[in-house]
Short mmCIF file of C-alpha atoms in Angstrom, two decimals:
data_model
loop_
_atom_site.label_atom_id
_atom_site.label_comp_id
_atom_site.label_asym_id
_atom_site.label_seq_id
_atom_site.Cartn_x
_atom_site.Cartn_y
_atom_site.Cartn_z
CA MET A 1 101.57 18.22 162.76
CA THR A 2 104.36 16.06 160.85
CA VAL A 3 105.77 14.58 163.74
CA ILE A 4 102.60 13.16 165.20
CA ALA A 5 101.88 12.17 161.97
CA GLY A 6 105.15 9.87 162.23
CA VAL A 7 105.15 9.70 165.95
CA VAL A 8 101.90 8.05 165.77
CA THR A 9 102.35 5.87 162.52
CA ALA A 10 105.38 4.67 164.03
CA VAL A 11 103.93 3.76 167.33
CA ILE A 12 101.14 2.22 165.00
CA CYS A 13 103.69 -0.17 163.13
CA ALA A 14 105.63 -0.87 166.48
CA ILE A 15 102.26 -2.56 167.33
CA VAL A 16 101.21 -3.57 164.01
CA THR A 17 104.69 -5.53 164.07
CA THR A 18 104.37 -6.88 167.71
CA LEU A 19 101.20 -8.57 166.76
CA VAL A 20 102.76 -10.02 163.63
CA LEU A 21 105.76 -11.59 165.03
CA VAL A 22 103.05 -12.77 167.75
CA GLU A 23 101.29 -14.57 165.18
CA VAL A 24 104.59 -15.81 163.43
CA ARG A 25 106.39 -17.05 165.81
CA GLY A 26 103.07 -18.80 167.48
CA ALA A 27 102.65 -20.42 164.14
CA GLU A 28 106.42 -21.58 163.95
CA THR A 29 106.18 -22.60 167.21
CA ASP A 30 103.59 -24.97 166.55
CA SER A 31 104.94 -26.15 163.29
CA LYS A 32 108.53 -27.46 164.62
CA ARG A 33 106.86 -29.25 167.80
CA ASN A 34 104.29 -31.08 165.37
CA ARG A 35 107.36 -32.49 163.53
CA ALA A 36 109.11 -32.97 166.42
CA THR A 37 105.66 -35.35 167.65
CA ALA A 38 105.73 -36.77 164.44
CA ALA A 39 109.14 -37.80 164.56
CA ALA A 40 109.04 -39.32 167.78
CA LEU A 41 105.95 -41.37 167.32
CA ARG A 42 107.47 -42.51 163.72
CA ILE A 43 110.30 -43.98 165.77
CA SER A 44 108.31 -45.29 168.26
CA TYR A 45 105.94 -46.92 165.73
CA GLU A 46 109.39 -48.73 164.22
CA MET A 47 110.42 -49.95 167.30
CA ARG A 48 107.35 -51.91 167.85
CA HIS A 49 108.51 -54.08 164.85
CA GLY A 50 111.78 -54.07 165.19
CA PRO A 51 114.91 -52.72 167.40
CA VAL A 52 116.03 -49.33 166.20
CA GLN A 53 119.94 -48.51 166.22
CA GLY A 54 122.34 -46.41 165.03
CA ARG A 55 121.32 -43.14 162.81
CA LEU A 56 117.58 -42.03 162.75
CA ARG A 57 116.67 -39.64 160.12
CA ALA A 58 114.26 -36.89 161.23
CA PRO A 59 113.48 -33.54 159.87
CA ASP A 60 115.60 -30.19 160.05
CA ASP A 61 116.18 -28.73 163.36
CA VAL A 62 114.74 -32.11 165.19
CA VAL A 63 116.64 -34.09 167.26
CA ILE A 64 115.88 -37.67 167.96
CA GLN A 65 116.98 -40.13 171.01
CA VAL A 66 116.68 -43.34 172.08
CA MET A 67 117.57 -44.49 175.08
CA ASN A 68 117.27 -47.94 176.44
CA LYS A 69 116.12 -48.70 180.30
CA ASN A 70 119.57 -48.29 181.36
CA ARG A 71 119.34 -44.58 180.04
CA THR A 72 122.43 -45.27 177.62
CA VAL A 73 121.72 -43.91 174.03
CA ILE A 74 121.42 -46.75 172.03
CA ALA A 75 120.05 -44.34 168.79
CA GLY A 76 119.64 -40.76 167.42
CA THR A 77 120.21 -38.51 164.93
CA PRO A 78 123.80 -37.26 163.52
CA GLY A 79 125.44 -35.50 166.10
CA PRO A 80 125.84 -34.39 170.29
CA SER A 81 122.21 -36.51 170.41
CA LEU A 82 123.92 -39.68 169.29
CA ASP A 83 127.69 -39.27 171.08
CA GLY A 84 126.10 -37.50 173.72
CA PRO A 85 124.32 -37.66 177.29
CA PRO A 86 120.75 -37.77 177.26
CA VAL A 87 119.02 -34.63 175.79
CA ALA A 88 116.91 -34.98 178.77
CA GLU A 89 116.11 -35.86 182.60
CA PHE A 90 112.88 -36.73 182.76
CA LEU A 91 110.72 -39.97 181.93
CA PRO A 92 107.45 -39.96 181.10
CA SER A 93 105.08 -41.70 183.41
CA GLN A 94 103.51 -44.81 182.64
CA ALA A 95 99.92 -43.76 183.31
CA GLN A 96 100.78 -40.98 180.74
CA VAL A 97 103.13 -42.83 178.45
CA TYR A 98 104.49 -39.06 177.03
CA SER A 99 105.57 -35.60 178.53
CA THR A 100 106.46 -32.41 177.36
CA ARG A 101 109.51 -29.93 178.87
CA ASP A 102 111.17 -26.71 177.54
CA VAL A 103 114.95 -27.38 178.23
CA CYS A 104 117.97 -25.08 177.83
CA SER A 105 121.08 -27.34 179.72
CA SER A 106 121.33 -29.80 177.76
CA ALA A 107 124.39 -30.62 176.23
CA SER A 108 123.05 -32.22 173.58
CA LEU A 109 121.01 -28.99 172.35
CA ARG A 110 122.31 -26.36 171.10
CA GLY A 111 120.49 -23.51 173.16
CA CYS A 112 116.94 -23.80 174.64
CA ALA A 113 114.60 -26.37 173.06
CA TRP A 114 110.86 -27.70 173.68
CA VAL A 115 111.00 -31.54 174.18
CA VAL A 116 108.89 -34.24 174.24
CA GLY A 117 108.82 -37.71 175.56
CA PHE A 118 107.29 -41.06 175.09
CA ARG A 119 107.91 -44.07 176.94
CA VAL A 120 107.76 -47.25 174.91
CA TYR A 121 106.63 -50.96 175.87
CA GLN A 122 109.31 -53.52 175.59
CA PRO A 123 109.65 -56.99 177.31
CA ASP A 124 112.57 -56.21 178.44
CA GLY A 125 112.27 -53.16 179.45
CA ASP A 126 110.41 -49.58 178.16
CA LEU A 127 112.58 -47.31 176.24
CA ILE A 128 112.45 -44.04 175.98
CA VAL A 129 111.86 -41.69 172.67
CA TYR A 130 113.12 -37.93 173.31
CA ALA A 131 112.72 -35.80 169.72
CA ALA A 132 113.52 -32.01 170.52
CA ALA A 133 112.31 -28.72 168.70
CA PRO A 134 114.56 -25.82 169.12
CA SER A 135 112.57 -22.53 170.39
CA VAL A 136 112.02 -20.22 167.87
CA SER A 137 113.58 -16.61 169.37
CA TRP A 138 111.32 -13.53 169.41
CA TYR A 139 111.99 -12.45 165.94
CA VAL A 140 111.02 -15.52 164.60
CA SER A 141 113.60 -15.07 161.54
CA PRO A 142 116.25 -12.09 160.60
CA GLY A 143 114.51 -11.93 157.73
CA LEU A 144 111.10 -11.02 159.07
CA ILE A 145 111.97 -8.96 161.06
CA MET A 146 114.07 -7.11 158.67
CA PHE A 147 111.14 -7.18 156.79
CA LEU A 148 109.28 -5.78 158.93
CA VAL A 149 111.38 -3.16 160.04
CA SER A 150 111.49 -2.28 156.53
CA ILE A 151 107.63 -1.81 156.27
CA SER A 152 107.37 0.38 159.29
CA LEU A 153 110.12 2.85 158.50
CA LEU A 154 108.35 3.35 154.54
CA ALA A 155 105.15 3.72 156.40
CA THR A 156 106.44 6.47 158.62
CA MET A 157 108.03 7.89 155.91
CA LEU A 158 105.40 7.95 153.61
CA ALA A 159 102.88 9.27 156.72
CA CYS A 160 105.40 11.77 157.43
CA LEU A 161 105.11 13.11 153.44
CA ARG A 162 101.74 13.19 153.78
CA ALA A 163 101.31 15.12 156.06
CA TRP A 164 103.80 17.19 155.25
CA ALA A 165 102.13 17.74 152.34
CA THR A 166 98.52 18.18 153.69
CA VAL A 167 99.67 20.85 156.34
CA ASP A 168 101.86 22.88 153.49
CA GLN A 169 98.51 22.71 150.94
CA THR A 170 96.44 23.38 154.23
CA LEU A 171 98.52 26.74 155.40
CA ALA A 172 99.14 27.71 151.92
CA PRO A 173 96.42 30.15 152.27
CA VAL A 174 97.23 30.88 155.44
CA ASP A 175 100.62 32.19 154.69
CA ALA A 176 99.05 34.31 151.99
CA ILE A 177 96.97 35.88 154.55
CA ARG A 178 99.57 36.57 156.63
CA ALA A 179 101.48 37.97 153.81
CA GLU A 180 98.39 39.88 152.21
CA LEU A 181 97.74 41.89 156.01
CA ALA A 182 101.85 42.32 156.24
CA GLU A 183 101.52 44.35 153.26
CA ILE A 184 98.08 46.63 154.92
CA THR A 185 98.98 49.95 156.16
CA ALA A 186 96.94 52.88 157.40
CA ARG A 187 97.74 54.50 153.74
CA GLN A 188 96.69 51.11 151.93
CA SER A 189 94.06 50.33 154.12
CA GLY A 190 91.89 49.45 151.45
CA ARG A 191 93.10 46.05 150.48
CA ARG A 192 91.42 42.74 151.40
CA VAL A 193 93.13 39.05 151.83
CA THR A 194 91.83 36.71 149.49
CA VAL A 195 89.34 34.23 150.44
CA PRO A 196 89.72 30.89 149.78
CA GLU A 197 86.95 29.03 148.34
CA ASN A 198 86.51 26.19 150.33
CA ARG A 199 84.16 26.53 152.85
CA ASP A 200 86.85 25.48 156.07
CA GLU A 201 88.45 27.49 159.15
CA ILE A 202 90.77 28.56 156.89
CA ARG A 203 87.76 30.61 154.97
CA ARG A 204 86.27 31.60 157.83
CA LEU A 205 89.74 33.21 159.24
CA ALA A 206 89.71 35.05 156.04
CA GLU A 207 86.26 36.11 156.13
CA ALA A 208 87.15 37.46 159.89
CA ALA A 209 89.95 39.14 158.49
CA ASN A 210 87.88 40.91 156.31
CA ALA A 211 85.70 41.87 158.68
CA THR A 212 87.69 43.41 161.23
CA LEU A 213 90.04 45.02 157.75
CA ASP A 214 86.77 46.82 157.58
CA ARG A 215 86.10 47.68 161.20
CA LEU A 216 89.89 49.12 160.94
CA ASP A 217 89.00 51.26 157.68
CA ARG A 218 85.80 52.61 159.13
CA ALA A 219 87.73 53.49 161.99
CA LEU A 220 90.67 55.23 159.83
CA GLU A 221 87.98 56.91 158.30
CA ARG A 222 86.45 58.57 161.23
CA GLN A 223 89.53 59.12 162.40
CA ARG A 224 90.27 61.34 159.49
CA SER A 225 87.81 63.12 159.07
CA PHE A 226 87.66 63.73 163.20
CA THR A 227 90.83 65.07 162.15
CA SER A 228 90.18 67.10 159.60
CA ASP A 229 86.83 68.49 161.14
CA ALA A 230 88.84 69.27 163.92
CA SER A 231 91.46 71.20 162.22
CA HIS A 232 89.22 73.07 160.63
CA ASP A 233 86.74 74.07 163.60
CA LEU A 234 90.46 75.08 165.33
CA ARG A 235 91.29 77.18 162.54
CA SER A 236 87.78 79.07 162.34
CA PRO A 237 88.41 81.20 165.28
CA ILE A 238 92.14 81.59 165.12
CA ALA A 239 91.70 83.08 161.26
CA ALA A 240 88.53 85.36 162.83
CA ALA A 241 90.64 86.56 165.19
CA ARG A 242 94.13 87.15 163.03
CA THR A 243 91.95 89.15 160.83
CA GLN A 244 90.23 91.17 162.87
CA ILE A 245 93.45 92.53 164.73
CA GLU A 246 94.81 92.77 161.33
CA GLU A 247 92.38 95.11 159.90
CA ALA A 248 92.42 96.77 163.08
CA LEU A 249 96.35 97.28 162.56
CA LEU A 250 95.70 98.87 159.06
CA PHE A 251 94.20 101.60 160.73
CA PRO A 252 94.57 101.91 164.77
CA ASP A 253 93.27 105.35 164.91
CA GLU A 254 89.98 104.34 163.17
CA VAL A 255 89.21 101.69 165.54
CA ASP A 256 87.42 100.83 168.15
CA TRP A 257 89.51 98.96 170.11
CA PRO A 258 87.12 97.89 172.91
CA ARG A 259 84.59 96.10 170.19
CA THR A 260 87.40 94.73 168.86
CA GLY A 261 88.60 93.24 171.43
CA GLN A 262 84.67 91.79 172.19
CA ALA A 263 85.02 90.19 169.07
CA VAL A 264 88.43 88.45 169.29
CA LEU A 265 87.79 87.62 172.97
CA GLN A 266 84.27 85.40 171.28
CA SER A 267 86.75 83.66 168.73
CA LEU A 268 88.93 82.88 171.71
CA GLU A 269 85.99 81.72 173.66
CA ARG A 270 85.27 79.78 171.06
CA LEU A 271 88.48 78.10 170.45
CA GLN A 272 88.85 77.44 174.51
CA ALA A 273 85.68 75.35 173.99
CA ILE A 274 86.56 73.57 170.78
CA VAL A 275 90.42 72.40 172.71
CA THR A 276 88.65 72.06 176.22
CA ASP A 277 85.95 69.41 174.54
CA LEU A 278 88.81 67.79 172.55
CA LEU A 279 90.82 67.26 175.44
CA GLN A 280 87.51 65.45 177.54
CA LEU A 281 87.62 63.61 174.34
CA ALA A 282 90.95 62.57 174.64
CA ARG A 283 90.32 61.52 178.46
CA LEU A 284 87.28 59.44 177.70
CA ASP A 285 88.85 57.52 174.34
CA ALA A 286 91.88 57.16 177.12
CA ALA A 287 89.41 55.72 179.38
CA ALA A 288 91.43 57.46 182.14
CA TRP A 289 88.92 56.91 185.38
CA LYS A 290 88.47 58.15 189.05
CA GLU A 291 87.09 56.19 191.72
CA ASP A 292 83.13 54.70 191.42
CA GLU A 293 81.29 56.02 194.38
CA THR A 294 77.99 55.69 194.14
CA VAL A 295 75.56 58.63 192.49
CA ASP A 296 71.79 59.29 193.29
CA LEU A 297 70.64 60.71 189.90
CA ALA A 298 67.36 62.36 191.14
CA ALA A 299 69.36 64.48 193.69
CA MET A 300 71.98 65.33 190.88
CA VAL A 301 69.63 66.60 188.72
CA THR A 302 68.35 68.82 191.34
CA ILE A 303 71.86 70.05 192.49
CA GLU A 304 72.36 70.99 188.94
CA MET A 305 68.82 72.54 188.02
CA ALA A 306 70.00 75.13 191.01
CA ARG A 307 73.20 75.74 190.30
CA SER A 308 72.61 78.47 187.44
CA GLU A 309 69.24 80.49 185.95
CA ARG A 310 67.81 78.96 182.96
CA THR A 311 66.10 80.75 180.03
CA LYS A 312 63.69 77.90 179.38
CA ARG A 313 61.10 76.21 182.26
CA ILE A 314 62.59 73.14 183.80
CA VAL A 315 59.93 70.51 184.93
CA PRO A 316 61.64 67.49 186.58
CA HIS A 317 59.85 63.91 187.54
CA LEU A 318 61.77 62.26 189.98
CA GLN A 319 62.14 58.92 191.40
CA GLU A 320 64.10 59.12 194.61
CA GLY A 321 66.35 56.12 195.72
CA VAL A 322 67.35 55.66 191.76
CA THR A 323 71.50 54.96 192.24
CA VAL A 324 74.25 54.07 190.02
CA ARG A 325 78.24 53.75 190.21
CA GLY A 326 80.32 55.81 188.45
CA ASP A 327 82.47 59.17 187.95
CA ARG A 328 80.06 61.62 189.26
CA LEU A 329 81.78 64.59 187.89
CA ARG A 330 80.97 63.04 184.30
CA LEU A 331 77.58 62.11 184.81
CA VAL A 332 77.23 65.60 185.44
CA ARG A 333 78.63 66.63 182.33
CA LEU A 334 76.76 63.78 180.46
CA PHE A 335 73.52 66.02 182.19
CA THR A 336 74.40 69.18 181.43
CA ASN A 337 75.30 68.28 177.87
CA LEU A 338 71.51 67.11 177.63
CA LEU A 339 70.18 70.23 179.38
CA ASP A 340 71.97 73.15 177.53
CA ASN A 341 70.73 71.17 174.34
CA ALA A 342 67.50 70.69 175.35
CA GLU A 343 67.04 74.04 176.26
CA ARG A 344 68.72 75.25 173.05
CA HIS A 345 65.76 73.74 170.83
CA ALA A 346 63.13 74.08 173.31
CA GLU A 347 59.91 76.73 172.84
CA SER A 348 59.39 77.13 176.30
CA ARG A 349 60.16 74.12 178.15
CA VAL A 350 61.81 70.98 178.83
CA ASP A 351 60.85 67.86 180.58
CA ILE A 352 63.61 66.06 182.84
CA THR A 353 62.53 62.47 184.24
CA VAL A 354 64.40 59.87 186.32
CA ARG A 355 62.89 56.43 186.59
CA ARG A 356 64.40 52.91 187.36
CA THR A 357 63.48 49.52 185.92
CA GLU A 358 63.92 46.15 186.66
CA ASP A 359 67.85 46.36 186.83
CA ARG A 360 68.55 50.12 184.93
CA ALA A 361 68.37 54.18 186.09
CA VAL A 362 67.07 55.96 183.28
CA LEU A 363 67.41 59.57 182.79
CA GLU A 364 65.51 61.48 180.20
CA VAL A 365 66.06 65.02 179.05
CA LEU A 366 62.69 65.64 176.33
CA ASP A 367 62.37 69.39 175.14
CA ASP A 368 58.88 71.27 173.13
CA GLY A 369 61.55 71.45 169.92
CA ALA A 370 61.15 70.67 166.46
CA GLY A 371 62.50 67.30 167.30
CA ILE A 372 65.25 65.46 165.29
CA ALA A 373 63.91 63.68 162.08
CA ARG A 374 65.17 59.74 162.36
CA GLU A 375 67.23 59.65 159.81
CA HIS A 376 69.30 62.32 161.97
CA ARG A 377 69.57 60.40 165.01
CA ASP A 378 72.63 58.76 164.71
CA MET A 379 74.53 61.54 163.02
CA VAL A 380 74.47 64.19 165.74
CA PHE A 381 76.35 61.31 167.83
CA GLN A 382 79.40 62.12 165.59
CA ARG A 383 81.90 64.08 166.55
CA PHE A 384 81.46 67.91 164.99
CA ALA A 385 78.55 66.75 163.21
CA ARG A 386 76.05 69.64 163.09
CA LEU A 387 72.65 70.14 161.79
CA GLU A 388 71.43 73.45 159.68
CA ASP A 389 68.85 74.26 162.78
CA SER A 390 71.57 73.52 165.31
CA LYS A 391 73.69 75.95 163.74
CA ALA A 392 71.07 78.72 163.32
CA ARG A 393 70.35 78.60 167.04
CA ASP A 394 74.06 78.31 168.57
CA PRO A 395 76.72 79.93 165.34
CA GLY A 396 79.50 78.89 168.43
CA GLY A 397 78.90 75.31 169.43
CA THR A 398 81.44 73.00 169.09
CA GLY A 399 79.45 69.54 167.96
CA LEU A 400 81.30 67.91 170.58
CA GLY A 401 78.47 67.99 172.99
CA LEU A 402 76.97 65.25 172.49
CA PRO A 403 79.36 63.05 171.40
CA ILE A 404 80.75 63.37 175.00
CA ALA A 405 77.75 62.55 176.17
CA ARG A 406 77.84 58.91 175.04
CA GLU A 407 81.02 57.87 175.83
CA ILE A 408 80.24 59.01 179.07
CA ALA A 409 77.38 56.92 178.99
CA ARG A 410 79.28 53.77 177.14
CA LEU A 411 82.14 54.11 180.13
CA HIS A 412 79.73 53.15 182.26
CA GLY A 413 78.11 50.59 180.97
CA GLY A 414 75.26 52.12 179.45
CA SER A 415 73.50 53.68 176.47
CA LEU A 416 72.52 57.11 175.21
CA THR A 417 69.81 57.25 172.48
CA ILE A 418 67.19 59.50 170.94
CA GLU A 419 63.47 57.94 170.74
CA ASP A 420 60.09 58.56 169.38
CA SER A 421 58.15 61.72 171.14
CA LYS A 422 55.18 63.26 170.37
CA ARG A 423 57.13 66.38 170.07
CA GLY A 424 60.15 67.54 170.24
CA ALA A 425 63.67 65.63 171.09
CA ARG A 426 63.84 62.85 173.68
CA PHE A 427 67.39 62.02 174.95
CA VAL A 428 67.20 58.62 176.93
CA LEU A 429 69.81 57.40 179.12
CA ARG A 430 70.14 54.21 180.41
CA ILE A 431 73.00 52.63 183.09
CA PRO A 432 73.23 49.75 184.91
CA ARG A 433 71.83 50.19 188.27
CA ASN A 434 74.65 49.97 191.08
CA VAL A 435 77.11 48.15 188.47
CA PRO A 436 79.94 46.41 190.95
CA LYS A 437 83.00 48.43 190.35
CA HIS A 438 84.61 48.27 186.90
CA SER A 439 83.01 44.51 186.46
CA ASN A 440 81.44 44.40 183.08
CA HIS A 441 82.87 46.99 181.28
CA GLN A 442 86.73 47.87 180.95
CA LEU A 443 87.34 51.52 182.53
#
């Protein structure tokens, strides 16, 4: 910014200096030519009243020279113009009386000059009066050019200093934000950057940084909660199995070892289920994706319903030709998670609906159980979150089935929500139909 301000100011000063020089040079040139013309007219007037010879008076820098009809110098200002050759070679015509030329090759002049010549009538022959005014240099005078250059340098320096101070003052809050962000770590994530009072871009930057830190804190809190819950859920089956084995080893002759083995096996199965779900979540978080394929939701539901016997009545309402692009195995996992959840909470019936809207494929799983209260609908999608009713119906559950289902829906560019129904819980999956491969979301 400082360099740009200096360059712009220097360019402006150069333009202004040029304009000033042009104007002053024009004024100075006009002034000198007017003085020379006036001096020549004065001499011409004097010649009408009597002969003019010898030295003549003229303003400073103006050279006067008078020649007879033989082009012999008879009068002039002191110097080469009096003793030397004619100032100019041109002659004013009788019709115009006077003429002007720019002369640079005269031995009677120093450098170039503007020369005006007058023809004065005399009975014995016309006389020629020359008046020369020296040309004005492009810089007019050393004093003027030095003054203008000094003013330009001063203006450029002041502009640079002002730009430096303005940028430094403007970026001071940014530097404070940077320093504050540099000190924020995962252990000290509750800090926030200072929001400036001025309503400008820096304030919006600080507000955006604080909003980002808020999201980071929420993500860290979810991570800590997830780590704590995962540790607890992993520790429970391990502790149960360890306790059962230790008790059996205290009285090995009195223990029903097959029964103890079954109990330990149940703990290991629960541990295996938790680890499997955690690995699945890790893969989903890493967005590890296989090749897309076209999946017919109605056909998928039909095949999965036929794979195993269900304890509740399953009623399908399937619209044919509802296809999506995605990972078939993950979509199957999503559906089976929803169906298993509905079967655990249903009284006697689960309705499955596949239909299409204008641009979405819709899969609904509705049970006739007690349903889920509105205030608990977001909580059931949190990892390891389980309602009291769910714990009572399925003590061995991991609490990861619905979070996995929602994450799969998200990776397919869709959504999984719980919507209102007359009875029971109604899970609704919406996925774009025939989404081009990896076009609208990063997998």
